[in-house]
Amino acid sequence: MDVLLSHCNLELSVEAEELSQALEYINSLFLGAYLADASPSLAPFATSHSINDYSGINSRDSGSLRKDLPPDLQIGPSSDDIALEAWPVQLSLHCRTLPNALGITVNQFKLAGEKAKQWMALEARQPALNVVRDAALAAPLLPSLDQSLLHLWCALEALFPEVNSEVSFRLALHLAQLIGPPDEREAVFQRARKEYKIRSKVAHGSRRGIVQGDWERAWQLLLDAGNAIVDRGDLPAEDDLLSELLRSEGGQMFANKAIESTR
């Protein structure tokens, strides 16, 4: 814990009856933070007490050692007062962060909490969304950039389980309708197709050594999909997205143009 918490600069406190429930809250809050544009991070441990409570606890057991502690740590519980429990959560020394990340602001944290509550409600109705949360938490911790990118695409493809042919075209079309407002659908469609080509080259071994920018674009695509789902309050089925597209203003024209672009 001394090693993995040496650079800890934020402690989260949650109230839960058991560890599994606490982890659900923490993981949902992490996803909420990512949807609010915070950089990926990790929580190495969960403990039964605040780090402020157990810092110096061993030295406070001894009158001779207590006086050598900093003044703020001389007062606090000893091992006679509390029984500290700690559990490993994300035991990793690696986390892929976004460049120029400055931490999380108060407003981002508030927004993260709101999005976390919305996502938990969505997951309760649509358990398949758990894949998105798991991928968003796990992908930044994978040392291999290639494998991390493929992990992100596993989550994006899991949003549309009925897509099993013309995958590049249909995934891009569904993402365009899910994410993009009418005036941005074509841009999202082209963006998704371009990123899927990179994913396919990595998956089939024809491209090695992708760069950070490739990963960041896939990461952002996943977050855009997550935010769209939260804003909609639902993950529409593939047929519903297609019907929605064709009924919308300019939807048929966009669909025809998308088909033409694949020829």
Coordinates of C-alpha atoms in Angstrom, one line a residue:
M1 CA 0.0 0.0 0.0
D2 CA 2.9 2.3 0.7
V3 CA 4.1 1.9 -2.9
L4 CA 0.8 2.1 -4.7
L5 CA -0.5 5.0 -2.6
S6 CA 2.6 7.1 -2.6
H7 CA 1.2 9.4 -5.2
C8 CA -2.4 9.3 -4.1
N9 CA -3.9 12.8 -4.3
L10 CA -7.6 12.0 -4.0
E11 CA -9.7 9.9 -1.6
L12 CA -13.3 8.9 -2.4
S13 CA -15.7 8.1 0.4
V14 CA -18.8 5.9 -0.2
E15 CA -21.3 4.5 2.2
A16 CA -22.2 0.9 1.5
E17 CA -23.2 -2.3 3.3
E18 CA -20.5 -4.4 1.8
L19 CA -17.5 -4.2 -0.5
S20 CA -19.2 -5.3 -3.7
Q21 CA -21.7 -2.5 -3.3
A22 CA -19.0 0.0 -2.6
L23 CA -17.1 -1.1 -5.7
E24 CA -20.2 -0.6 -7.8
Y25 CA -20.5 2.9 -6.6
I26 CA -16.8 3.7 -7.1
N27 CA -16.7 2.1 -10.6
S28 CA -19.8 4.0 -11.7
L29 CA -18.3 7.2 -10.3
F30 CA -15.1 6.6 -12.3
L31 CA -17.2 6.1 -15.5
G32 CA -19.1 9.3 -14.7
A33 CA -15.9 11.2 -14.3
Y34 CA -14.7 9.9 -17.7
L35 CA -18.0 10.9 -19.3
A36 CA -17.4 14.4 -17.8
D37 CA -14.0 14.5 -19.6
A38 CA -11.7 13.6 -16.7
S39 CA -8.6 11.7 -17.5
P40 CA -8.4 7.9 -16.8
S41 CA -7.3 7.1 -13.3
L42 CA -7.3 4.1 -10.9
A43 CA -8.1 3.2 -7.3
P44 CA -5.5 0.7 -6.0
F45 CA -7.3 -0.1 -2.7
A46 CA -10.6 0.2 -0.9
T47 CA -10.3 0.5 2.9
S48 CA -12.8 0.5 5.7
H49 CA -11.5 3.8 7.1
S50 CA -10.1 7.0 5.7
I51 CA -6.4 7.3 5.1
N52 CA -6.6 10.2 7.5
D53 CA -7.8 7.8 10.2
Y54 CA -5.2 5.1 9.8
S55 CA -2.1 7.3 9.0
G56 CA 0.2 7.0 11.9
I57 CA -1.9 4.4 13.6
N58 CA 1.0 2.1 14.5
S59 CA 3.1 4.9 16.0
R60 CA 0.1 6.1 18.0
D61 CA 0.1 2.7 19.8
S62 CA 3.3 3.7 21.4
G63 CA 3.8 6.6 23.7
S64 CA 7.5 6.9 22.7
L65 CA 6.8 6.9 19.0
R66 CA 3.7 9.1 19.1
K67 CA 5.7 12.2 20.0
D68 CA 7.9 11.8 16.9
L69 CA 4.8 12.1 14.6
P70 CA 3.9 15.4 12.9
P71 CA 1.5 17.3 15.3
D72 CA -1.6 16.6 13.1
L73 CA -1.0 12.8 13.3
Q74 CA -0.4 12.6 17.0
I75 CA -4.1 12.8 17.6
G76 CA -6.2 10.0 16.2
P77 CA -7.4 6.5 16.7
S78 CA -5.0 3.7 17.6
S79 CA -5.3 0.0 16.8
D80 CA -7.3 -0.4 20.1
D81 CA -10.0 2.0 18.6
I82 CA -10.5 0.7 15.1
A83 CA -10.0 -2.5 13.1
L84 CA -8.7 -1.4 9.7
E85 CA -9.6 -3.6 6.7
A86 CA -8.2 -3.1 3.2
W87 CA -9.0 -4.8 -0.1
P88 CA -7.1 -4.7 -3.5
V89 CA -9.1 -3.1 -6.3
Q90 CA -6.9 -2.1 -9.2
L91 CA -3.4 -3.3 -8.4
S92 CA -1.6 -1.6 -11.3
L93 CA 1.4 0.6 -11.6
H94 CA 0.3 1.7 -15.1
C95 CA -2.6 3.9 -16.2
R96 CA -2.9 5.5 -19.6
T97 CA -3.8 9.2 -19.0
L98 CA -4.8 12.0 -21.4
P99 CA -2.2 14.6 -22.2
N100 CA -2.3 17.9 -20.3
A101 CA -4.7 16.4 -17.8
L102 CA -5.0 18.8 -14.8
G103 CA -7.0 16.6 -12.5
I104 CA -10.7 16.8 -11.9
T105 CA -12.5 20.1 -11.1
V106 CA -15.4 20.5 -8.6
N107 CA -17.9 21.0 -11.4
Q108 CA -16.6 17.9 -13.2
F109 CA -16.9 15.9 -10.0
K110 CA -20.5 17.1 -9.5
L111 CA -21.3 16.2 -13.1
A112 CA -19.6 12.8 -12.6
G113 CA -21.9 12.0 -9.7
E114 CA -25.0 12.9 -11.7
K115 CA -23.8 10.8 -14.7
A116 CA -22.9 7.9 -12.4
K117 CA -26.4 7.8 -10.9
Q118 CA -28.0 7.9 -14.4
W119 CA -25.7 5.1 -15.7
M120 CA -26.4 2.9 -12.7
A121 CA -30.2 3.3 -13.4
L122 CA -29.6 2.5 -17.1
E123 CA -27.5 -0.6 -16.2
A124 CA -30.3 -1.9 -14.0
R125 CA -32.6 -1.9 -17.0
Q126 CA -30.0 -2.8 -19.7
P127 CA -27.3 -5.1 -18.1
A128 CA -25.4 -5.1 -21.4
L129 CA -24.2 -1.6 -20.7
N130 CA -22.0 -3.1 -18.0
V131 CA -19.6 -3.9 -20.8
V132 CA -19.1 -0.2 -21.5
R133 CA -18.3 0.5 -17.9
D134 CA -15.9 -2.4 -17.6
A135 CA -14.0 -1.5 -20.7
A136 CA -13.7 2.2 -19.8
L137 CA -12.2 1.1 -16.4
A138 CA -10.0 -1.7 -17.7
A139 CA -8.6 -0.4 -21.0
P140 CA -6.5 2.4 -19.6
L141 CA -4.7 -0.1 -17.3
L142 CA -3.6 -2.5 -20.1
P143 CA 0.1 -2.0 -20.8
S144 CA -0.3 -2.8 -24.5
L145 CA -1.7 0.1 -26.5
D146 CA -2.9 -2.3 -29.2
Q147 CA -4.8 -4.5 -26.7
S148 CA -6.2 -1.5 -25.0
L149 CA -7.6 -0.1 -28.3
L150 CA -9.2 -3.5 -29.1
H151 CA -10.7 -3.6 -25.6
L152 CA -12.4 -0.2 -26.3
W153 CA -13.8 -1.6 -29.6
C154 CA -15.1 -4.7 -27.9
A155 CA -17.3 -2.4 -25.8
L156 CA -18.4 -0.3 -28.9
E157 CA -19.3 -3.5 -30.8
A158 CA -21.2 -4.9 -27.8
L159 CA -23.6 -1.9 -28.0
F160 CA -24.9 -3.4 -31.3
P161 CA -25.0 -7.2 -30.8
E162 CA -27.1 -7.8 -33.9
V163 CA -24.4 -6.4 -36.2
N164 CA -22.7 -9.5 -37.7
S165 CA -22.3 -8.5 -41.3
E166 CA -21.0 -5.4 -43.1
V167 CA -19.7 -4.6 -39.7
S168 CA -17.7 -1.5 -40.5
F169 CA -20.6 0.2 -42.4
R170 CA -23.3 -0.8 -40.0
L171 CA -21.4 0.1 -36.8
A172 CA -20.5 3.5 -38.2
L173 CA -24.1 4.0 -39.3
H174 CA -25.5 3.1 -35.9
L175 CA -22.9 5.2 -34.1
A176 CA -23.7 8.2 -36.3
Q177 CA -27.3 8.0 -35.4
L178 CA -26.7 7.3 -31.7
I179 CA -24.1 10.0 -31.2
G180 CA -24.4 12.7 -33.9
P181 CA -27.1 15.4 -34.2
P182 CA -28.4 15.6 -37.8
D183 CA -25.8 18.1 -38.9
E184 CA -22.9 16.0 -37.6
R185 CA -24.1 12.5 -38.5
E186 CA -21.9 12.3 -41.6
A187 CA -18.8 13.5 -39.7
V188 CA -19.4 10.8 -37.0
F189 CA -20.0 8.2 -39.7
Q190 CA -16.7 8.9 -41.4
R191 CA -14.9 9.2 -38.1
A192 CA -16.2 5.8 -36.9
R193 CA -15.3 4.1 -40.2
K194 CA -11.8 5.5 -40.1
E195 CA -11.2 4.3 -36.5
Y196 CA -12.7 0.9 -37.2
K197 CA -10.2 0.4 -40.1
I198 CA -7.4 1.0 -37.5
R199 CA -9.0 -1.5 -35.2
S200 CA -9.3 -4.1 -37.9
K201 CA -5.6 -3.7 -38.9
V202 CA -4.5 -4.2 -35.3
A203 CA -6.9 -7.2 -34.8
H204 CA -5.6 -8.9 -38.0
G205 CA -1.9 -8.2 -37.3
S206 CA -1.4 -5.9 -40.3
R207 CA -0.6 -2.9 -38.2
R208 CA 1.7 -2.7 -35.2
G209 CA 2.7 0.1 -33.0
I210 CA -0.3 2.4 -33.0
V211 CA 0.3 5.8 -31.4
Q212 CA -1.4 7.5 -28.5
G213 CA -3.6 9.5 -30.8
D214 CA -5.1 6.4 -32.3
W215 CA -6.0 5.2 -28.8
E216 CA -7.4 8.6 -27.7
R217 CA -9.7 8.8 -30.7
A218 CA -11.2 5.3 -29.9
W219 CA -11.5 6.3 -26.2
Q220 CA -13.4 9.5 -27.2
L221 CA -15.7 7.5 -29.5
L222 CA -16.6 5.3 -26.6
L223 CA -17.2 8.2 -24.3
D224 CA -19.3 10.0 -26.9
A225 CA -21.5 6.8 -27.2
G226 CA -21.7 6.7 -23.4
N227 CA -22.8 10.3 -23.1
A228 CA -25.3 9.8 -25.9
I229 CA -26.9 6.9 -24.1
V230 CA -27.0 8.9 -20.8
D231 CA -28.6 11.9 -22.7
R232 CA -31.2 9.6 -24.3
G233 CA -31.9 7.7 -21.1
D234 CA -31.7 4.5 -23.2
L235 CA -29.6 2.4 -25.6
P236 CA -31.9 2.0 -28.6
A237 CA -31.9 -1.3 -30.5
E238 CA -30.3 -1.4 -33.9
D239 CA -33.6 -1.5 -35.8
D240 CA -34.9 1.4 -33.7
L241 CA -31.8 3.5 -34.5
L242 CA -32.3 2.7 -38.2
S243 CA -36.0 3.6 -38.1
E244 CA -35.2 6.8 -36.3
L245 CA -32.6 7.7 -38.9
L246 CA -34.9 7.1 -41.9
R247 CA -37.8 9.0 -40.3
S248 CA -35.6 12.0 -39.5
E249 CA -35.2 15.0 -41.7
G250 CA -32.5 14.3 -44.3
G251 CA -32.0 10.8 -42.9
Q252 CA -32.8 9.0 -46.1
M253 CA -30.4 11.3 -48.0
F254 CA -27.7 10.7 -45.4
A255 CA -28.2 6.9 -45.6
N256 CA -27.9 6.9 -49.4
K257 CA -24.8 9.0 -49.2
A258 CA -23.3 6.6 -46.6
I259 CA -24.0 3.6 -48.8
E260 CA -22.5 5.3 -51.8
S261 CA -19.3 6.0 -49.8
T262 CA -18.7 2.3 -49.3
R263 CA -18.8 1.5 -53.1

